[in-house]
Amino acid sequence: MTVESLQDLFLEALKDLYYVEKTLVKKLPKIATLASSSDLRDAINQHLQETEGHVERLDQVFEMIGRKATAKKCDALDGLLKEAESVTGEIEDPQTRDAAIISSAQAVEHYEIARYGTLACWAEDVSNDDVRDLLQATLDEETAADQKLSAIAVSSINQSAAA
Ligand SMILES: [Fe+2]
């Protein structure tokens, strides 16, 4: 489609995030099995459940703006996941692999935080408060997930990985 307005940009970014969330629902279970720290595994599995909720919120947003829920391939996410697979796949030491998983997961979280932050802001102009609140709710969960990963890294994994 040709993008000519903020509404168009909003819709394109929504489709991008729909692809991101749907892809993560498929990929997170495998990533959780690669983690050796039980804290990290639990955090990933908890975020998997939240991610299923993110898909549902996007379904609601599409419905509220009267558009069919559609995913548009996100090259940024595919690139981040490809890099994550090539880095973590080569690491034998479990703690070091956990540190790499956290690093990759945070790169994905930061991408989502950037996108949801922009969309929540645009929603003020192109949509309504309900749409903005849905996007903000997911943004808050992505931010919390990112902070939790930092806390796990600091509290346990990094020191063992550095040893
Ligand atoms: Fe998400």
JSON list of C-alpha atoms and ligand atoms in Angstrom, two decimals:
[
{"chain": "A", "resi": 1, "resn": "MET", "atom": "CA", "xyz": [0.00, 0.00, 0.00]},
{"chain": "A", "resi": 2, "resn": "THR", "atom": "CA", "xyz": [1.11, 3.59, -0.46]},
{"chain": "A", "resi": 3, "resn": "VAL", "atom": "CA", "xyz": [1.76, 5.42, 2.77]},
{"chain": "A", "resi": 4, "resn": "GLU", "atom": "CA", "xyz": [0.56, 9.00, 2.61]},
{"chain": "A", "resi": 5, "resn": "SER", "atom": "CA", "xyz": [-0.62, 9.87, 6.08]},
{"chain": "A", "resi": 6, "resn": "LEU", "atom": "CA", "xyz": [-0.05, 9.23, 9.75]},
{"chain": "A", "resi": 7, "resn": "GLN", "atom": "CA", "xyz": [-3.05, 6.88, 9.61]},
{"chain": "A", "resi": 8, "resn": "ASP", "atom": "CA", "xyz": [-1.25, 4.82, 6.96]},
{"chain": "A", "resi": 9, "resn": "LEU", "atom": "CA", "xyz": [1.96, 4.76, 8.99]},
{"chain": "A", "resi": 10, "resn": "PHE", "atom": "CA", "xyz": [0.01, 3.72, 12.07]},
{"chain": "A", "resi": 11, "resn": "LEU", "atom": "CA", "xyz": [-1.60, 0.83, 10.23]},
{"chain": "A", "resi": 12, "resn": "GLU", "atom": "CA", "xyz": [1.73, -0.33, 8.75]},
{"chain": "A", "resi": 13, "resn": "ALA", "atom": "CA", "xyz": [3.38, -0.30, 12.19]},
{"chain": "A", "resi": 14, "resn": "LEU", "atom": "CA", "xyz": [0.44, -2.20, 13.62]},
{"chain": "A", "resi": 15, "resn": "LYS", "atom": "CA", "xyz": [0.85, -4.93, 10.99]},
{"chain": "A", "resi": 16, "resn": "ASP", "atom": "CA", "xyz": [4.57, -5.03, 11.71]},
{"chain": "A", "resi": 17, "resn": "LEU", "atom": "CA", "xyz": [3.94, -5.57, 15.44]},
{"chain": "A", "resi": 18, "resn": "TYR", "atom": "CA", "xyz": [1.31, -8.19, 14.70]},
{"chain": "A", "resi": 19, "resn": "TYR", "atom": "CA", "xyz": [3.97, -10.16, 12.81]},
{"chain": "A", "resi": 20, "resn": "VAL", "atom": "CA", "xyz": [6.44, -9.63, 15.68]},
{"chain": "A", "resi": 21, "resn": "GLU", "atom": "CA", "xyz": [4.08, -10.86, 18.39]},
{"chain": "A", "resi": 22, "resn": "LYS", "atom": "CA", "xyz": [2.82, -13.84, 16.39]},
{"chain": "A", "resi": 23, "resn": "THR", "atom": "CA", "xyz": [6.37, -14.87, 15.54]},
{"chain": "A", "resi": 24, "resn": "LEU", "atom": "CA", "xyz": [7.46, -14.58, 19.18]},
{"chain": "A", "resi": 25, "resn": "VAL", "atom": "CA", "xyz": [4.58, -16.81, 20.31]},
{"chain": "A", "resi": 26, "resn": "LYS", "atom": "CA", "xyz": [6.07, -19.46, 18.01]},
{"chain": "A", "resi": 27, "resn": "LYS", "atom": "CA", "xyz": [9.73, -18.89, 18.91]},
{"chain": "A", "resi": 28, "resn": "LEU", "atom": "CA", "xyz": [9.72, -18.28, 22.68]},
{"chain": "A", "resi": 29, "resn": "PRO", "atom": "CA", "xyz": [9.03, -21.91, 23.74]},
{"chain": "A", "resi": 30, "resn": "LYS", "atom": "CA", "xyz": [12.21, -23.07, 21.96]},
{"chain": "A", "resi": 31, "resn": "ILE", "atom": "CA", "xyz": [14.24, -20.19, 23.40]},
{"chain": "A", "resi": 32, "resn": "ALA", "atom": "CA", "xyz": [13.02, -21.11, 26.92]},
{"chain": "A", "resi": 33, "resn": "THR", "atom": "CA", "xyz": [14.36, -24.66, 26.50]},
{"chain": "A", "resi": 34, "resn": "LEU", "atom": "CA", "xyz": [17.82, -23.28, 25.64]},
{"chain": "A", "resi": 35, "resn": "ALA", "atom": "CA", "xyz": [18.05, -21.41, 28.96]},
{"chain": "A", "resi": 36, "resn": "SER", "atom": "CA", "xyz": [19.82, -23.21, 31.79]},
{"chain": "A", "resi": 37, "resn": "SER", "atom": "CA", "xyz": [18.89, -20.81, 34.61]},
{"chain": "A", "resi": 38, "resn": "SER", "atom": "CA", "xyz": [15.44, -21.65, 35.97]},
{"chain": "A", "resi": 39, "resn": "ASP", "atom": "CA", "xyz": [14.84, -17.94, 36.68]},
{"chain": "A", "resi": 40, "resn": "LEU", "atom": "CA", "xyz": [15.51, -17.13, 33.05]},
{"chain": "A", "resi": 41, "resn": "ARG", "atom": "CA", "xyz": [13.37, -20.01, 31.81]},
{"chain": "A", "resi": 42, "resn": "ASP", "atom": "CA", "xyz": [10.49, -18.90, 34.03]},
{"chain": "A", "resi": 43, "resn": "ALA", "atom": "CA", "xyz": [10.83, -15.30, 32.87]},
{"chain": "A", "resi": 44, "resn": "ILE", "atom": "CA", "xyz": [10.70, -16.36, 29.21]},
{"chain": "A", "resi": 45, "resn": "ASN", "atom": "CA", "xyz": [7.69, -18.60, 29.79]},
{"chain": "A", "resi": 46, "resn": "GLN", "atom": "CA", "xyz": [5.91, -15.84, 31.67]},
{"chain": "A", "resi": 47, "resn": "HIS", "atom": "CA", "xyz": [6.62, -13.47, 28.83]},
{"chain": "A", "resi": 48, "resn": "LEU", "atom": "CA", "xyz": [5.26, -16.06, 26.39]},
{"chain": "A", "resi": 49, "resn": "GLN", "atom": "CA", "xyz": [1.92, -15.85, 28.18]},
{"chain": "A", "resi": 50, "resn": "GLU", "atom": "CA", "xyz": [2.05, -12.06, 28.10]},
{"chain": "A", "resi": 51, "resn": "THR", "atom": "CA", "xyz": [2.91, -12.19, 24.40]},
{"chain": "A", "resi": 52, "resn": "GLU", "atom": "CA", "xyz": [-0.24, -14.21, 23.71]},
{"chain": "A", "resi": 53, "resn": "GLY", "atom": "CA", "xyz": [-2.09, -11.35, 25.41]},
{"chain": "A", "resi": 54, "resn": "HIS", "atom": "CA", "xyz": [-0.26, -8.86, 23.17]},
{"chain": "A", "resi": 55, "resn": "VAL", "atom": "CA", "xyz": [-1.60, -10.64, 20.10]},
{"chain": "A", "resi": 56, "resn": "GLU", "atom": "CA", "xyz": [-5.11, -10.40, 21.54]},
{"chain": "A", "resi": 57, "resn": "ARG", "atom": "CA", "xyz": [-4.72, -6.69, 22.27]},
{"chain": "A", "resi": 58, "resn": "LEU", "atom": "CA", "xyz": [-3.59, -6.10, 18.68]},
{"chain": "A", "resi": 59, "resn": "ASP", "atom": "CA", "xyz": [-6.64, -8.07, 17.48]},
{"chain": "A", "resi": 60, "resn": "GLN", "atom": "CA", "xyz": [-8.75, -5.67, 19.53]},
{"chain": "A", "resi": 61, "resn": "VAL", "atom": "CA", "xyz": [-6.99, -2.62, 18.12]},
{"chain": "A", "resi": 62, "resn": "PHE", "atom": "CA", "xyz": [-7.51, -3.81, 14.52]},
{"chain": "A", "resi": 63, "resn": "GLU", "atom": "CA", "xyz": [-11.17, -4.37, 15.32]},
{"chain": "A", "resi": 64, "resn": "MET", "atom": "CA", "xyz": [-11.54, -0.94, 16.95]},
{"chain": "A", "resi": 65, "resn": "ILE", "atom": "CA", "xyz": [-10.10, 0.82, 13.90]},
{"chain": "A", "resi": 66, "resn": "GLY", "atom": "CA", "xyz": [-12.23, -1.29, 11.57]},
{"chain": "A", "resi": 67, "resn": "ARG", "atom": "CA", "xyz": [-9.38, -3.12, 9.85]},
{"chain": "A", "resi": 68, "resn": "LYS", "atom": "CA", "xyz": [-8.71, -6.78, 9.29]},
{"chain": "A", "resi": 69, "resn": "ALA", "atom": "CA", "xyz": [-5.88, -8.08, 11.52]},
{"chain": "A", "resi": 70, "resn": "THR", "atom": "CA", "xyz": [-2.95, -8.61, 9.17]},
{"chain": "A", "resi": 71, "resn": "ALA", "atom": "CA", "xyz": [0.70, -9.40, 9.72]},
{"chain": "A", "resi": 72, "resn": "LYS", "atom": "CA", "xyz": [3.38, -7.78, 7.61]},
{"chain": "A", "resi": 73, "resn": "LYS", "atom": "CA", "xyz": [6.79, -9.42, 7.56]},
{"chain": "A", "resi": 74, "resn": "CYS", "atom": "CA", "xyz": [9.20, -7.55, 9.84]},
{"chain": "A", "resi": 75, "resn": "ASP", "atom": "CA", "xyz": [12.77, -7.75, 8.52]},
{"chain": "A", "resi": 76, "resn": "ALA", "atom": "CA", "xyz": [14.09, -6.19, 11.74]},
{"chain": "A", "resi": 77, "resn": "LEU", "atom": "CA", "xyz": [12.72, -8.99, 13.94]},
{"chain": "A", "resi": 78, "resn": "ASP", "atom": "CA", "xyz": [13.80, -11.69, 11.49]},
{"chain": "A", "resi": 79, "resn": "GLY", "atom": "CA", "xyz": [17.32, -10.20, 11.53]},
{"chain": "A", "resi": 80, "resn": "LEU", "atom": "CA", "xyz": [17.44, -10.05, 15.33]},
{"chain": "A", "resi": 81, "resn": "LEU", "atom": "CA", "xyz": [16.27, -13.66, 15.62]},
{"chain": "A", "resi": 82, "resn": "LYS", "atom": "CA", "xyz": [18.74, -14.85, 12.99]},
{"chain": "A", "resi": 83, "resn": "GLU", "atom": "CA", "xyz": [21.58, -13.16, 14.84]},
{"chain": "A", "resi": 84, "resn": "ALA", "atom": "CA", "xyz": [20.36, -14.59, 18.16]},
{"chain": "A", "resi": 85, "resn": "GLU", "atom": "CA", "xyz": [20.31, -18.12, 16.76]},
{"chain": "A", "resi": 86, "resn": "SER", "atom": "CA", "xyz": [23.78, -17.87, 15.28]},
{"chain": "A", "resi": 87, "resn": "VAL", "atom": "CA", "xyz": [25.29, -16.45, 18.51]},
{"chain": "A", "resi": 88, "resn": "THR", "atom": "CA", "xyz": [23.58, -18.71, 21.07]},
{"chain": "A", "resi": 89, "resn": "GLY", "atom": "CA", "xyz": [23.95, -21.82, 18.92]},
{"chain": "A", "resi": 90, "resn": "GLU", "atom": "CA", "xyz": [27.74, -21.60, 19.14]},
{"chain": "A", "resi": 91, "resn": "ILE", "atom": "CA", "xyz": [27.99, -21.27, 22.93]},
{"chain": "A", "resi": 92, "resn": "GLU", "atom": "CA", "xyz": [28.57, -24.42, 24.98]},
{"chain": "A", "resi": 93, "resn": "ASP", "atom": "CA", "xyz": [28.97, -22.90, 28.46]},
{"chain": "A", "resi": 94, "resn": "PRO", "atom": "CA", "xyz": [25.42, -22.73, 29.94]},
{"chain": "A", "resi": 95, "resn": "GLN", "atom": "CA", "xyz": [25.87, -19.47, 31.88]},
{"chain": "A", "resi": 96, "resn": "THR", "atom": "CA", "xyz": [27.47, -17.73, 28.94]},
{"chain": "A", "resi": 97, "resn": "ARG", "atom": "CA", "xyz": [24.65, -18.97, 26.72]},
{"chain": "A", "resi": 98, "resn": "ASP", "atom": "CA", "xyz": [22.13, -17.58, 29.21]},
{"chain": "A", "resi": 99, "resn": "ALA", "atom": "CA", "xyz": [23.88, -14.19, 29.07]},
{"chain": "A", "resi": 100, "resn": "ALA", "atom": "CA", "xyz": [23.63, -14.32, 25.25]},
{"chain": "A", "resi": 101, "resn": "ILE", "atom": "CA", "xyz": [19.94, -15.28, 25.39]},
{"chain": "A", "resi": 102, "resn": "ILE", "atom": "CA", "xyz": [19.23, -12.31, 27.68]},
{"chain": "A", "resi": 103, "resn": "SER", "atom": "CA", "xyz": [21.15, -9.98, 25.41]},
{"chain": "A", "resi": 104, "resn": "SER", "atom": "CA", "xyz": [19.21, -11.18, 22.35]},
{"chain": "A", "resi": 105, "resn": "ALA", "atom": "CA", "xyz": [15.88, -11.08, 24.16]},
{"chain": "A", "resi": 106, "resn": "GLN", "atom": "CA", "xyz": [16.54, -7.51, 25.28]},
{"chain": "A", "resi": 107, "resn": "ALA", "atom": "CA", "xyz": [17.34, -6.47, 21.71]},
{"chain": "A", "resi": 108, "resn": "VAL", "atom": "CA", "xyz": [13.89, -7.77, 20.71]},
{"chain": "A", "resi": 109, "resn": "GLU", "atom": "CA", "xyz": [12.23, -6.11, 23.71]},
{"chain": "A", "resi": 110, "resn": "HIS", "atom": "CA", "xyz": [13.83, -2.79, 22.84]},
{"chain": "A", "resi": 111, "resn": "TYR", "atom": "CA", "xyz": [12.55, -3.06, 19.29]},
{"chain": "A", "resi": 112, "resn": "GLU", "atom": "CA", "xyz": [9.04, -3.67, 20.61]},
{"chain": "A", "resi": 113, "resn": "ILE", "atom": "CA", "xyz": [9.34, -0.86, 23.15]},
{"chain": "A", "resi": 114, "resn": "ALA", "atom": "CA", "xyz": [10.35, 1.53, 20.37]},
{"chain": "A", "resi": 115, "resn": "ARG", "atom": "CA", "xyz": [7.42, 0.47, 18.16]},
{"chain": "A", "resi": 116, "resn": "TYR", "atom": "CA", "xyz": [4.75, 0.44, 20.87]},
{"chain": "A", "resi": 117, "resn": "GLY", "atom": "CA", "xyz": [6.01, 3.79, 22.19]},
{"chain": "A", "resi": 118, "resn": "THR", "atom": "CA", "xyz": [5.61, 5.37, 18.77]},
{"chain": "A", "resi": 119, "resn": "LEU", "atom": "CA", "xyz": [2.22, 3.75, 18.15]},
{"chain": "A", "resi": 120, "resn": "ALA", "atom": "CA", "xyz": [0.85, 4.81, 21.54]},
{"chain": "A", "resi": 121, "resn": "CYS", "atom": "CA", "xyz": [1.96, 8.35, 20.73]},
{"chain": "A", "resi": 122, "resn": "TRP", "atom": "CA", "xyz": [0.45, 8.30, 17.20]},
{"chain": "A", "resi": 123, "resn": "ALA", "atom": "CA", "xyz": [-2.79, 6.84, 18.59]},
{"chain": "A", "resi": 124, "resn": "GLU", "atom": "CA", "xyz": [-3.40, 10.20, 20.27]},
{"chain": "A", "resi": 125, "resn": "ASP", "atom": "CA", "xyz": [-3.77, 11.79, 16.84]},
{"chain": "A", "resi": 126, "resn": "VAL", "atom": "CA", "xyz": [-5.08, 9.05, 14.58]},
{"chain": "A", "resi": 127, "resn": "SER", "atom": "CA", "xyz": [-7.31, 7.08, 16.91]},
{"chain": "A", "resi": 128, "resn": "ASN", "atom": "CA", "xyz": [-8.86, 7.23, 20.37]},
{"chain": "A", "resi": 129, "resn": "ASP", "atom": "CA", "xyz": [-8.01, 6.80, 24.05]},
{"chain": "A", "resi": 130, "resn": "ASP", "atom": "CA", "xyz": [-9.09, 3.16, 24.16]},
{"chain": "A", "resi": 131, "resn": "VAL", "atom": "CA", "xyz": [-6.68, 2.24, 21.38]},
{"chain": "A", "resi": 132, "resn": "ARG", "atom": "CA", "xyz": [-3.91, 4.24, 23.04]},
{"chain": "A", "resi": 133, "resn": "ASP", "atom": "CA", "xyz": [-4.56, 2.54, 26.40]},
{"chain": "A", "resi": 134, "resn": "LEU", "atom": "CA", "xyz": [-4.34, -0.93, 24.86]},
{"chain": "A", "resi": 135, "resn": "LEU", "atom": "CA", "xyz": [-1.01, -0.09, 23.22]},
{"chain": "A", "resi": 136, "resn": "GLN", "atom": "CA", "xyz": [0.25, 1.51, 26.43]},
{"chain": "A", "resi": 137, "resn": "ALA", "atom": "CA", "xyz": [-0.70, -1.59, 28.46]},
{"chain": "A", "resi": 138, "resn": "THR", "atom": "CA", "xyz": [1.46, -3.76, 26.23]},
{"chain": "A", "resi": 139, "resn": "LEU", "atom": "CA", "xyz": [4.26, -1.18, 26.27]},
{"chain": "A", "resi": 140, "resn": "ASP", "atom": "CA", "xyz": [4.26, -1.33, 30.08]},
{"chain": "A", "resi": 141, "resn": "GLU", "atom": "CA", "xyz": [4.55, -5.14, 30.01]},
{"chain": "A", "resi": 142, "resn": "GLU", "atom": "CA", "xyz": [7.41, -5.03, 27.49]},
{"chain": "A", "resi": 143, "resn": "THR", "atom": "CA", "xyz": [9.23, -2.52, 29.69]},
{"chain": "A", "resi": 144, "resn": "ALA", "atom": "CA", "xyz": [8.70, -4.67, 32.79]},
{"chain": "A", "resi": 145, "resn": "ALA", "atom": "CA", "xyz": [9.93, -7.77, 30.92]},
{"chain": "A", "resi": 146, "resn": "ASP", "atom": "CA", "xyz": [13.05, -5.90, 29.85]},
{"chain": "A", "resi": 147, "resn": "GLN", "atom": "CA", "xyz": [13.74, -4.79, 33.43]},
{"chain": "A", "resi": 148, "resn": "LYS", "atom": "CA", "xyz": [13.21, -8.30, 34.70]},
{"chain": "A", "resi": 149, "resn": "LEU", "atom": "CA", "xyz": [15.78, -9.65, 32.24]},
{"chain": "A", "resi": 150, "resn": "SER", "atom": "CA", "xyz": [18.27, -7.03, 33.47]},
{"chain": "A", "resi": 151, "resn": "ALA", "atom": "CA", "xyz": [17.62, -8.03, 37.07]},
{"chain": "A", "resi": 152, "resn": "ILE", "atom": "CA", "xyz": [18.18, -11.73, 36.31]},
{"chain": "A", "resi": 153, "resn": "ALA", "atom": "CA", "xyz": [21.40, -10.92, 34.45]},
{"chain": "A", "resi": 154, "resn": "VAL", "atom": "CA", "xyz": [22.74, -8.78, 37.28]},
{"chain": "A", "resi": 155, "resn": "SER", "atom": "CA", "xyz": [21.67, -11.04, 40.14]},
{"chain": "A", "resi": 156, "resn": "SER", "atom": "CA", "xyz": [22.99, -14.35, 38.92]},
{"chain": "A", "resi": 157, "resn": "ILE", "atom": "CA", "xyz": [24.03, -15.03, 35.39]},
{"chain": "A", "resi": 158, "resn": "ASN", "atom": "CA", "xyz": [26.69, -12.47, 34.57]},
{"chain": "A", "resi": 159, "resn": "GLN", "atom": "CA", "xyz": [29.02, -13.30, 37.44]},
{"chain": "A", "resi": 160, "resn": "SER", "atom": "CA", "xyz": [28.95, -17.01, 36.71]},
{"chain": "A", "resi": 161, "resn": "ALA", "atom": "CA", "xyz": [29.37, -16.36, 33.00]},
{"chain": "A", "resi": 162, "resn": "ALA", "atom": "CA", "xyz": [32.40, -14.17, 33.67]},
{"chain": "A", "resi": 163, "resn": "ALA", "atom": "CA", "xyz": [34.03, -16.77, 35.95]},
{"chain": "B", "resi": 1, "resn": "FE", "atom": "FE", "xyz": [5.07, -8.31, 23.12]}
]
